[in-house]
Tab-separated table of C-alpha atoms in Angstrom:
chain	number	residue	atom	x	y	z
H	182	MET	CA	-29.435	-63.744	-14.482
H	183	THR	CA	-31.110	-67.056	-13.748
H	184	THR	CA	-29.486	-69.608	-11.494
H	185	THR	CA	-29.248	-73.336	-12.140
H	186	ALA	CA	-28.325	-76.068	-9.687
H	187	VAL	CA	-26.871	-79.381	-10.797
H	188	THR	CA	-27.747	-81.762	-7.961
H	189	ASN	CA	-27.398	-85.451	-7.107
H	190	ILE	CA	-23.728	-85.523	-8.174
H	191	ALA	CA	-22.183	-88.733	-6.831
H	192	SER	CA	-18.672	-87.250	-6.673
H	193	LEU	CA	-17.619	-83.731	-7.580
H	194	VAL	CA	-14.004	-82.899	-8.440
H	195	THR	CA	-13.433	-79.242	-7.502
H	196	ASN	CA	-9.598	-79.102	-7.632
H	197	ASP	CA	-9.804	-77.013	-4.468
H	198	PRO	CA	-8.029	-78.804	-1.591
H	199	SER	CA	-9.843	-76.639	0.953
H	200	LEU	CA	-13.086	-78.390	-0.005
H	201	GLY	CA	-14.408	-81.905	0.454
H	202	ASN	CA	-11.869	-84.556	1.364
H	203	GLY	CA	-8.912	-82.167	1.522
H	204	THR	CA	-6.943	-83.795	-1.310
H	205	PRO	CA	-5.736	-81.818	-4.352
H	206	LEU	CA	-8.953	-82.877	-6.106
H	207	GLY	CA	-11.134	-81.411	-3.340
H	208	LEU	CA	-13.600	-84.258	-3.835
H	209	ILE	CA	-17.143	-83.692	-2.529
H	210	LEU	CA	-19.549	-86.652	-2.346
H	211	ASP	CA	-23.315	-86.274	-2.899
H	212	ALA	CA	-22.651	-82.795	-4.213
H	213	ALA	CA	-24.294	-79.910	-6.044
H	214	VAL	CA	-23.068	-76.997	-8.155
H	215	VAL	CA	-24.890	-73.710	-8.711
H	216	ILE	CA	-24.336	-71.724	-11.930
H	217	GLU	CA	-25.272	-68.100	-12.508
H	218	GLY	CA	-24.628	-66.820	-16.016
H	219	ASP	CA	-21.225	-68.087	-17.110
H	220	ARG	CA	-19.859	-68.519	-13.566
H	221	ILE	CA	-19.990	-70.966	-10.695
H	222	VAL	CA	-21.437	-69.316	-7.591
H	223	TRP	CA	-21.697	-72.220	-5.147
H	224	THR	CA	-20.420	-75.769	-4.598
H	225	GLY	CA	-21.049	-78.128	-1.725
H	226	GLU	CA	-23.157	-80.990	-0.442
H	227	SER	CA	-26.517	-81.423	-2.158
H	228	SER	CA	-28.409	-81.161	1.126
H	229	LYS	CA	-27.046	-77.646	1.634
H	230	ALA	CA	-27.641	-76.290	-1.885
H	231	PRO	CA	-29.421	-72.917	-2.032
H	232	ALA	CA	-32.707	-72.424	-3.879
H	233	THR	CA	-32.315	-71.728	-7.615
H	234	ASP	CA	-34.457	-70.920	-10.636
H	235	ASN	CA	-33.688	-74.205	-12.396
H	236	ALA	CA	-32.400	-77.632	-11.434
H	237	VAL	CA	-30.646	-80.442	-13.295
H	238	ASP	CA	-30.497	-83.946	-11.810
H	239	ALA	CA	-27.068	-85.502	-12.379
H	240	GLY	CA	-28.508	-88.933	-11.686
H	241	GLY	CA	-25.741	-90.085	-9.374
H	242	ARG	CA	-22.980	-89.407	-11.898
H	243	ALA	CA	-19.547	-87.879	-11.356
H	244	MET	CA	-18.743	-84.302	-12.359
H	245	ILE	CA	-15.320	-82.899	-13.195
H	246	PRO	CA	-14.026	-79.556	-14.497
H	247	GLY	CA	-13.835	-79.190	-18.259
H	248	PHE	CA	-10.498	-80.404	-19.594
H	249	VAL	CA	-7.883	-77.746	-20.358
H	250	ASP	CA	-5.868	-78.799	-23.411
H	251	SER	CA	-2.813	-76.549	-23.327
H	252	HIS	CA	-0.943	-77.902	-26.379
H	253	SER	CA	-2.357	-78.561	-29.844
H	254	HIS	CA	-1.577	-77.887	-33.517
H	255	LEU	CA	-4.971	-77.592	-35.195
H	256	VAL	CA	-4.395	-75.176	-38.090
H	257	PHE	CA	-3.405	-77.654	-40.774
H	258	ALA	CA	-4.629	-79.430	-43.894
H	259	GLY	CA	-4.338	-83.065	-44.907
H	260	ASP	CA	-3.137	-85.949	-42.761
H	261	ARG	CA	-0.128	-88.262	-42.641
H	262	THR	CA	-1.782	-91.676	-42.768
H	263	HIS	CA	0.938	-93.238	-44.894
H	264	GLU	CA	3.667	-92.050	-42.532
H	265	PHE	CA	1.829	-93.468	-39.504
H	266	ASN	CA	1.136	-96.771	-41.278
H	267	ALA	CA	4.770	-97.136	-42.236
H	268	ARG	CA	5.930	-96.357	-38.699
H	269	MET	CA	3.500	-98.832	-37.144
H	270	SER	CA	4.544	-101.457	-39.706
H	271	GLY	CA	8.149	-101.195	-38.615
H	272	ARG	CA	9.393	-99.554	-41.792
H	273	PRO	CA	11.557	-96.437	-41.749
H	274	TYR	CA	9.801	-93.422	-43.183
H	275	SER	CA	11.892	-90.465	-44.232
H	276	ALA	CA	9.814	-88.679	-46.857
H	277	GLY	CA	7.287	-86.359	-45.281
H	278	GLY	CA	7.110	-85.241	-41.701
H	279	ILE	CA	6.195	-81.703	-40.785
H	280	ARG	CA	7.105	-80.421	-44.251
H	281	THR	CA	4.387	-82.615	-45.811
H	282	THR	CA	1.802	-80.848	-43.679
H	283	VAL	CA	3.389	-77.479	-44.478
H	284	SER	CA	2.842	-78.105	-48.189
H	285	ALA	CA	-0.808	-79.126	-47.709
H	286	THR	CA	-1.501	-76.230	-45.343
H	287	ARG	CA	-0.036	-73.627	-47.667
H	288	ALA	CA	-2.246	-74.932	-50.470
H	289	ALA	CA	-5.466	-74.852	-48.422
H	290	SER	CA	-7.879	-71.926	-48.353
H	291	ASP	CA	-8.704	-69.962	-45.221
H	292	ASP	CA	-12.175	-71.494	-45.181
H	293	GLU	CA	-10.785	-75.015	-45.396
H	294	LEU	CA	-8.359	-74.401	-42.543
H	295	SER	CA	-11.005	-72.761	-40.357
H	296	ALA	CA	-13.412	-75.634	-41.012
H	297	ASN	CA	-10.737	-78.118	-39.934
H	298	VAL	CA	-10.110	-76.232	-36.687
H	299	ALA	CA	-13.844	-76.122	-35.977
H	300	ARG	CA	-14.185	-79.841	-36.710
H	301	TYR	CA	-11.429	-80.917	-34.318
H	302	LEU	CA	-12.579	-78.532	-31.620
H	303	ALA	CA	-16.125	-79.900	-31.832
H	304	GLU	CA	-14.642	-83.383	-31.554
H	305	ALA	CA	-12.681	-82.342	-28.457
H	306	LEU	CA	-15.684	-80.596	-26.914
H	307	ARG	CA	-17.755	-83.778	-27.147
H	308	GLN	CA	-15.001	-85.446	-25.115
H	309	GLY	CA	-15.033	-82.772	-22.425
H	310	THR	CA	-12.412	-80.226	-23.510
H	311	THR	CA	-13.690	-76.719	-22.810
H	312	THR	CA	-10.438	-74.715	-22.975
H	313	PHE	CA	-7.705	-75.226	-25.534
H	314	GLU	CA	-4.534	-73.699	-26.877
H	315	THR	CA	-3.483	-74.039	-30.504
H	316	LYS	CA	-0.467	-73.024	-32.550
H	317	SER	CA	0.661	-71.952	-35.967
H	318	GLY	CA	3.721	-73.727	-37.369
H	319	TYR	CA	2.534	-75.337	-40.602
H	320	GLY	CA	2.905	-72.250	-42.793
H	321	LEU	CA	6.494	-71.098	-42.215
H	322	THR	CA	6.107	-67.995	-44.381
H	323	VAL	CA	5.155	-64.568	-43.105
H	324	GLU	CA	1.769	-64.682	-44.829
H	325	ASP	CA	0.922	-68.286	-43.929
H	326	GLU	CA	1.919	-68.009	-40.273
H	327	ALA	CA	-0.072	-64.799	-39.838
H	328	ARG	CA	-3.190	-66.261	-41.460
H	329	ALA	CA	-2.899	-69.405	-39.309
H	330	LEU	CA	-2.964	-67.232	-36.188
H	331	ARG	CA	-5.866	-65.145	-37.462
H	332	ILE	CA	-7.812	-68.351	-38.085
H	333	ALA	CA	-6.904	-69.791	-34.672
H	334	ALA	CA	-7.964	-66.568	-32.958
H	335	ARG	CA	-11.500	-67.014	-34.328
H	336	HIS	CA	-11.791	-70.118	-32.148
H	337	THR	CA	-9.738	-69.475	-28.983
H	338	ASP	CA	-7.949	-66.785	-26.989
H	339	GLU	CA	-5.033	-69.137	-26.328
H	340	VAL	CA	-3.103	-68.690	-29.590
H	341	THR	CA	0.600	-69.472	-29.971
H	342	TYR	CA	3.021	-68.256	-32.634
H	343	LEU	CA	5.194	-71.228	-33.677
H	344	GLY	CA	7.033	-69.936	-36.712
H	345	ALA	CA	9.997	-71.794	-35.199
H	346	HIS	CA	8.510	-75.261	-35.706
H	347	VAL	CA	11.183	-76.319	-38.187
H	348	VAL	CA	13.318	-74.371	-40.628
H	349	ALA	CA	11.205	-73.593	-43.692
H	350	PRO	CA	12.233	-75.613	-46.770
H	351	GLU	CA	13.185	-72.435	-48.622
H	352	TYR	CA	15.805	-71.751	-45.929
H	353	ALA	CA	17.218	-75.281	-45.669
H	354	GLU	CA	20.697	-73.964	-46.514
H	355	ASP	CA	20.310	-70.779	-44.479
H	356	PRO	CA	18.886	-71.539	-41.009
H	357	ALA	CA	20.295	-68.282	-39.625
H	358	GLY	CA	18.350	-66.405	-42.285
H	359	TYR	CA	15.193	-68.208	-41.212
H	360	VAL	CA	15.759	-67.248	-37.569
H	361	ASP	CA	16.100	-63.649	-38.748
H	362	LEU	CA	12.763	-63.993	-40.559
H	363	VAL	CA	11.057	-65.557	-37.513
H	364	THR	CA	12.325	-62.833	-35.194
H	365	GLY	CA	11.766	-60.001	-37.689
H	366	PRO	CA	9.083	-59.668	-40.381
H	367	MET	CA	7.240	-62.839	-39.372
H	368	LEU	CA	7.080	-61.778	-35.721
H	369	ASP	CA	5.870	-58.322	-36.751
H	370	ALA	CA	3.011	-59.894	-38.722
H	371	CYS	CA	2.124	-62.508	-36.110
H	372	ALA	CA	2.463	-60.782	-32.730
H	373	PRO	CA	-0.880	-58.932	-32.944
H	374	HIS	CA	-2.756	-62.241	-33.262
H	375	ALA	CA	-1.081	-64.328	-30.528
H	376	ARG	CA	-0.663	-64.508	-26.774
H	377	TRP	CA	2.282	-66.939	-26.731
H	378	ILE	CA	5.487	-67.722	-28.629
H	379	ASP	CA	6.867	-71.253	-28.919
H	380	VAL	CA	9.969	-72.902	-30.392
H	381	PHE	CA	10.867	-76.522	-31.149
H	382	CYS	CA	14.197	-76.691	-29.330
H	383	GLU	CA	15.605	-80.010	-30.534
H	384	LYS	CA	18.402	-81.390	-32.682
H	385	GLY	CA	17.191	-81.043	-36.270
H	386	ALA	CA	15.027	-78.034	-35.428
H	387	PHE	CA	16.463	-75.115	-33.386
H	388	ASP	CA	19.412	-75.194	-30.994
H	389	GLY	CA	19.612	-73.418	-27.655
H	390	ASP	CA	21.089	-70.186	-28.998
H	391	GLN	CA	18.528	-69.971	-31.802
H	392	ALA	CA	15.691	-70.773	-29.394
H	393	ARG	CA	16.854	-68.076	-26.976
H	394	ALA	CA	16.976	-65.475	-29.756
H	395	ILE	CA	13.471	-66.398	-30.919
H	396	LEU	CA	11.889	-66.422	-27.466
H	397	THR	CA	13.517	-63.196	-26.296
H	398	ALA	CA	12.379	-61.470	-29.488
H	399	GLY	CA	8.859	-62.634	-28.733
H	400	LEU	CA	9.084	-61.416	-25.150
H	401	ALA	CA	10.075	-57.984	-26.420
H	402	ARG	CA	6.845	-57.947	-28.442
H	403	GLY	CA	4.691	-58.987	-25.473
H	404	LEU	CA	4.422	-62.717	-26.280
H	405	HIS	CA	5.093	-65.073	-23.372
H	406	PRO	CA	7.263	-68.165	-23.996
H	407	ARG	CA	6.349	-71.815	-24.254
H	408	VAL	CA	8.941	-74.404	-25.348
H	409	HIS	CA	8.884	-77.772	-27.104
H	410	ALA	CA	11.617	-79.215	-24.900
H	411	ASN	CA	13.552	-82.461	-24.454
H	412	GLN	CA	11.259	-84.641	-26.556
H	413	LEU	CA	13.780	-86.454	-28.732
H	414	GLY	CA	16.799	-86.343	-26.451
H	415	HIS	CA	18.612	-84.414	-23.759
H	416	GLY	CA	19.038	-80.753	-24.639
H	417	PRO	CA	18.841	-77.175	-23.405
H	418	GLY	CA	15.070	-76.721	-23.844
H	419	VAL	CA	13.930	-77.259	-20.255
H	420	GLN	CA	16.682	-75.137	-18.740
H	421	LEU	CA	15.964	-72.338	-21.215
H	422	ALA	CA	12.229	-72.545	-20.480
H	423	VAL	CA	12.770	-72.165	-16.736
H	424	GLU	CA	15.347	-69.394	-17.202
H	425	LEU	CA	12.914	-67.360	-19.324
H	426	ASP	CA	9.956	-68.141	-17.015
H	427	ALA	CA	8.149	-69.938	-19.827
H	428	ALA	CA	4.625	-70.955	-18.943
H	429	SER	CA	5.384	-74.526	-19.943
H	430	ALA	CA	8.073	-76.888	-21.155
H	431	ASP	CA	6.272	-79.427	-23.316
H	432	HIS	CA	7.149	-83.128	-23.844
H	433	CYS	CA	9.881	-83.407	-21.137
H	434	THR	CA	10.655	-86.994	-22.123
H	435	HIS	CA	14.447	-86.897	-21.575
H	436	LEU	CA	15.370	-85.098	-18.355
H	437	THR	CA	18.540	-84.840	-16.296
H	438	ASP	CA	18.489	-84.382	-12.536
H	439	ALA	CA	19.325	-80.711	-13.145
H	440	ASP	CA	16.272	-80.400	-15.405
H	441	LEU	CA	14.090	-81.923	-12.697
H	442	ASP	CA	15.496	-79.556	-10.078
H	443	ALA	CA	14.861	-76.556	-12.342
H	444	LEU	CA	11.252	-77.561	-12.992
H	445	GLY	CA	10.681	-78.323	-9.317
H	446	GLN	CA	11.955	-74.918	-8.205
H	447	GLY	CA	10.522	-72.735	-10.972
H	448	ASP	CA	7.037	-71.796	-12.138
H	449	THR	CA	7.324	-73.488	-15.553
H	450	VAL	CA	4.813	-76.324	-15.925
H	451	ALA	CA	5.994	-79.651	-17.337
H	452	THR	CA	3.390	-80.554	-19.957
H	453	LEU	CA	3.333	-84.243	-20.850
H	454	LEU	CA	1.887	-85.387	-24.179
H	455	PRO	CA	1.310	-89.145	-24.042
H	456	GLY	CA	-0.405	-89.240	-27.432
H	457	ALA	CA	2.957	-88.472	-29.028
H	458	GLU	CA	4.681	-91.411	-27.365
H	459	PHE	CA	1.749	-93.676	-28.250
H	460	SER	CA	1.834	-92.636	-31.918
H	461	THR	CA	5.602	-92.809	-32.337
H	462	ARG	CA	6.404	-95.758	-30.061
H	463	ALA	CA	8.897	-93.555	-28.257
H	464	SER	CA	9.925	-93.946	-24.622
H	465	TRP	CA	7.417	-92.635	-22.096
H	466	PRO	CA	8.121	-89.625	-19.875
H	467	ASP	CA	8.501	-90.536	-16.207
H	468	ALA	CA	5.788	-88.538	-14.477
H	469	ARG	CA	6.772	-89.935	-11.094
H	470	ARG	CA	10.217	-88.317	-11.302
H	471	LEU	CA	8.638	-84.981	-12.174
H	472	LEU	CA	6.062	-85.155	-9.407
H	473	GLY	CA	8.686	-86.316	-6.934
H	474	ALA	CA	10.801	-83.291	-7.808
H	475	GLY	CA	7.892	-80.990	-7.014
H	476	ALA	CA	7.166	-79.992	-10.620
H	477	THR	CA	3.677	-78.952	-11.676
H	478	VAL	CA	2.544	-81.375	-14.381
H	479	ALA	CA	-0.044	-80.841	-17.116
H	480	LEU	CA	-1.453	-83.366	-19.572
H	481	SER	CA	-2.372	-82.397	-23.103
H	482	THR	CA	-3.207	-84.073	-26.401
H	483	ASP	CA	-0.614	-82.493	-28.738
H	484	CYS	CA	-3.295	-83.007	-31.403
H	485	ASN	CA	-1.508	-82.781	-34.759
H	486	PRO	CA	-1.589	-84.796	-37.980
H	487	GLY	CA	1.852	-86.354	-37.618
H	488	SER	CA	2.837	-87.516	-34.156
H	489	SER	CA	-0.373	-87.400	-32.081
H	490	PHE	CA	-3.596	-87.316	-34.078
H	491	THR	CA	-5.965	-87.483	-31.114
H	492	SER	CA	-8.243	-84.862	-29.583
H	493	SER	CA	-9.198	-87.092	-26.642
H	494	MET	CA	-8.106	-85.989	-23.194
H	495	PRO	CA	-9.707	-89.100	-21.621
H	496	PHE	CA	-7.449	-91.239	-23.832
H	497	CYS	CA	-4.405	-89.262	-22.687
H	498	ILE	CA	-5.449	-89.692	-19.053
H	499	ALA	CA	-5.640	-93.470	-19.537
H	500	LEU	CA	-2.182	-93.520	-21.150
H	501	ALA	CA	-0.693	-91.390	-18.371
H	502	VAL	CA	-2.027	-93.770	-15.733
H	503	ARG	CA	-1.054	-96.942	-17.581
H	504	ASP	CA	2.333	-95.960	-18.982
H	505	MET	CA	3.660	-92.826	-17.253
H	506	GLY	CA	3.219	-93.802	-13.614
H	507	MET	CA	0.467	-91.355	-12.671
H	508	THR	CA	-2.429	-92.169	-10.370
H	509	PRO	CA	-5.953	-91.529	-11.700
H	510	ASP	CA	-6.235	-88.529	-9.355
H	511	GLU	CA	-2.940	-87.041	-10.547
H	512	ALA	CA	-3.795	-87.548	-14.212
H	513	LEU	CA	-7.195	-85.884	-13.892
H	514	TRP	CA	-5.721	-82.931	-11.974
H	515	SER	CA	-3.047	-82.531	-14.642
H	516	ALA	CA	-5.641	-82.595	-17.447
H	517	THR	CA	-7.679	-79.853	-15.778
H	518	ALA	CA	-5.930	-77.674	-13.169
H	519	GLY	CA	-2.510	-78.566	-14.576
H	520	GLY	CA	-3.522	-77.406	-18.042
H	521	ALA	CA	-4.872	-74.196	-16.542
H	522	ALA	CA	-1.523	-73.622	-14.808
H	523	ALA	CA	0.256	-74.183	-18.137
H	524	LEU	CA	-1.869	-71.363	-19.575
H	525	ARG	CA	-1.485	-69.278	-16.405
H	526	ARG	CA	-5.235	-69.247	-15.909
H	527	ASP	CA	-7.096	-69.385	-12.603
H	528	ASP	CA	-10.613	-69.149	-14.014
H	529	VAL	CA	-10.719	-72.615	-15.591
H	530	GLY	CA	-9.742	-76.141	-14.557
H	531	ARG	CA	-11.625	-76.012	-11.248
H	532	ILE	CA	-15.186	-75.995	-9.926
H	533	THR	CA	-15.229	-73.293	-7.279
H	534	PRO	CA	-17.126	-70.015	-6.844
H	535	GLY	CA	-15.888	-67.419	-9.313
H	536	ALA	CA	-14.534	-69.932	-11.813
H	537	ARG	CA	-15.961	-70.210	-15.310
H	538	ALA	CA	-18.838	-72.675	-15.446
H	539	ASP	CA	-17.070	-75.334	-17.531
H	540	LEU	CA	-18.423	-78.653	-16.316
H	541	VAL	CA	-18.310	-82.252	-17.524
H	542	LEU	CA	-20.790	-84.865	-16.330
H	543	LEU	CA	-19.458	-88.396	-16.668
H	544	ASP	CA	-21.566	-91.461	-17.267
H	545	SER	CA	-19.930	-93.094	-14.258
H	546	PRO	CA	-19.962	-92.671	-10.474
H	547	SER	CA	-16.279	-91.681	-10.273
H	548	HIS	CA	-13.600	-89.872	-12.281
H	549	VAL	CA	-11.423	-92.979	-11.850
H	550	HIS	CA	-13.442	-94.584	-14.635
H	551	LEU	CA	-11.622	-92.364	-17.151
H	552	ALA	CA	-8.601	-94.648	-16.685
H	553	TYR	CA	-10.505	-97.713	-15.470
H	554	ARG	CA	-12.633	-97.910	-18.666
H	555	PRO	CA	-10.255	-96.693	-21.411
H	556	GLY	CA	-11.770	-96.061	-24.805
H	557	VAL	CA	-15.338	-95.915	-23.499
H	558	PRO	CA	-17.204	-92.649	-24.273
H	559	LEU	CA	-17.962	-91.628	-20.689
H	560	VAL	CA	-18.716	-87.936	-21.244
H	561	SER	CA	-22.470	-87.518	-20.770
H	562	ARG	CA	-22.953	-83.724	-20.781
H	563	VAL	CA	-20.699	-80.703	-21.188
H	564	TRP	CA	-21.303	-77.120	-20.052
H	565	ARG	CA	-19.071	-74.323	-21.349
H	566	ARG	CA	-19.429	-70.824	-19.913
H	567	GLY	CA	-22.622	-71.996	-18.225
H	568	GLU	CA	-24.278	-73.241	-21.432
H	569	GLN	CA	-24.832	-76.914	-22.110
H	570	VAL	CA	-22.973	-77.512	-25.369
H	571	ALA	CA	-22.756	-81.296	-25.602
C-alpha cells in the first residue's frame, strides 16, 4: 500500500493526551500525519515525519478527527416545516409530531427512503462527519421497522432498532400490546439488522417498566442498549441506562444529583443534543454539571425532521460552547472522541497510529474557530478510511 503524508498542519488534534501538549486533545503544533491504506501509521511534528510515497500540504491549516455523530434519525420521509414554523411563531402546535413523520415514512418507497439517507449523510460528510449512527422509529410496524433498518444498514454499521419511539397509532388504546409487539415479532424481524436497541423513556412515550422490558428483550437478542433519557423532565431513563450498562443516555437535560453520580461512576456516556434545544426552545442541558461529576460527554446532532433538523456537527459545537457551558476544547473532544465512546469504538474519533484515517482539514489555523466563527463553512477537506471524500 502507498503511504501519504499530510504536512504543514498548523495544529493537529489527536485526542491522545500522551501526545503534544498533554491535554485531552493531545494538540501537536506544526504537525504531520502519515496514512497507509485506511489507517493512520504515524503522527508527530512535521520536521520528524518519515519519507512517504505522496505528500499533501495542509497550508498551515488545523486538522481534527472526523466527527462521530452517535445519534440521528435519518430513515424518514417528508418534513415538519409547518410544525416548526408554528413553534417558532409562539403558537401551540398539537397536530403532527412523530406520528406525522410515521405516516409519510410508511407511504414512501424503499428507494425514496434510501435516497433521503444518502442525501443527509452526504450533507453531513461535507461538514466533517465520518462516522454516524442512525435509528429506525418512524415505521412502528414489524414490516416498516425492519425495512428501515435494512435501509440504514446499507449506509452504516451503527444501526439502532427504535421500535419504541412512541406507541404506534394503531395501539393507542393498548400500549401494553405494543410493548409485546416491540419485544416479540418486531424484535425478531429487526434484530438481524441492528447493533443497538433504543427506547424513548419519557412521559407520553414509555415508562421505566416498559423501557426495562424492551431493553432487556433486546439484550437477550444481542442488541446493546441506548436510551433517550431525561429530555422532557426528570424520570428513570438515566438510572435505567446506567443500570443496564447502556452505551449512552441521550439528551440528559433534566438530571438529579443521583443521575449525575450514576453517570459519573458508570460507563454510560451522556450524549447531549443541542440542536434539539435550539429547535424547540427548551432549556439547555448543563454540560458543566456533567463534566464536574466525571461523566463522559458526547455531542451529536439528533438529526430528525421534527425537533433537530440539522446534520451539522460544527453548529452543535458552537451551541454547546455558547449555551451549554462547554469550552471549545471540550466540545470538540465530545464531538469526536466522545461520540466514539458513545458507540464503544476505539478506532475512530482520534488521530493516532492504528486508528482509521478519518481526517478533517479546517480552513482555519485552530479548531477553536468552529465555535469562534459559527455558521461559517470551515471544513476544507475530508478523508474517510484514507480516501479524500470531500
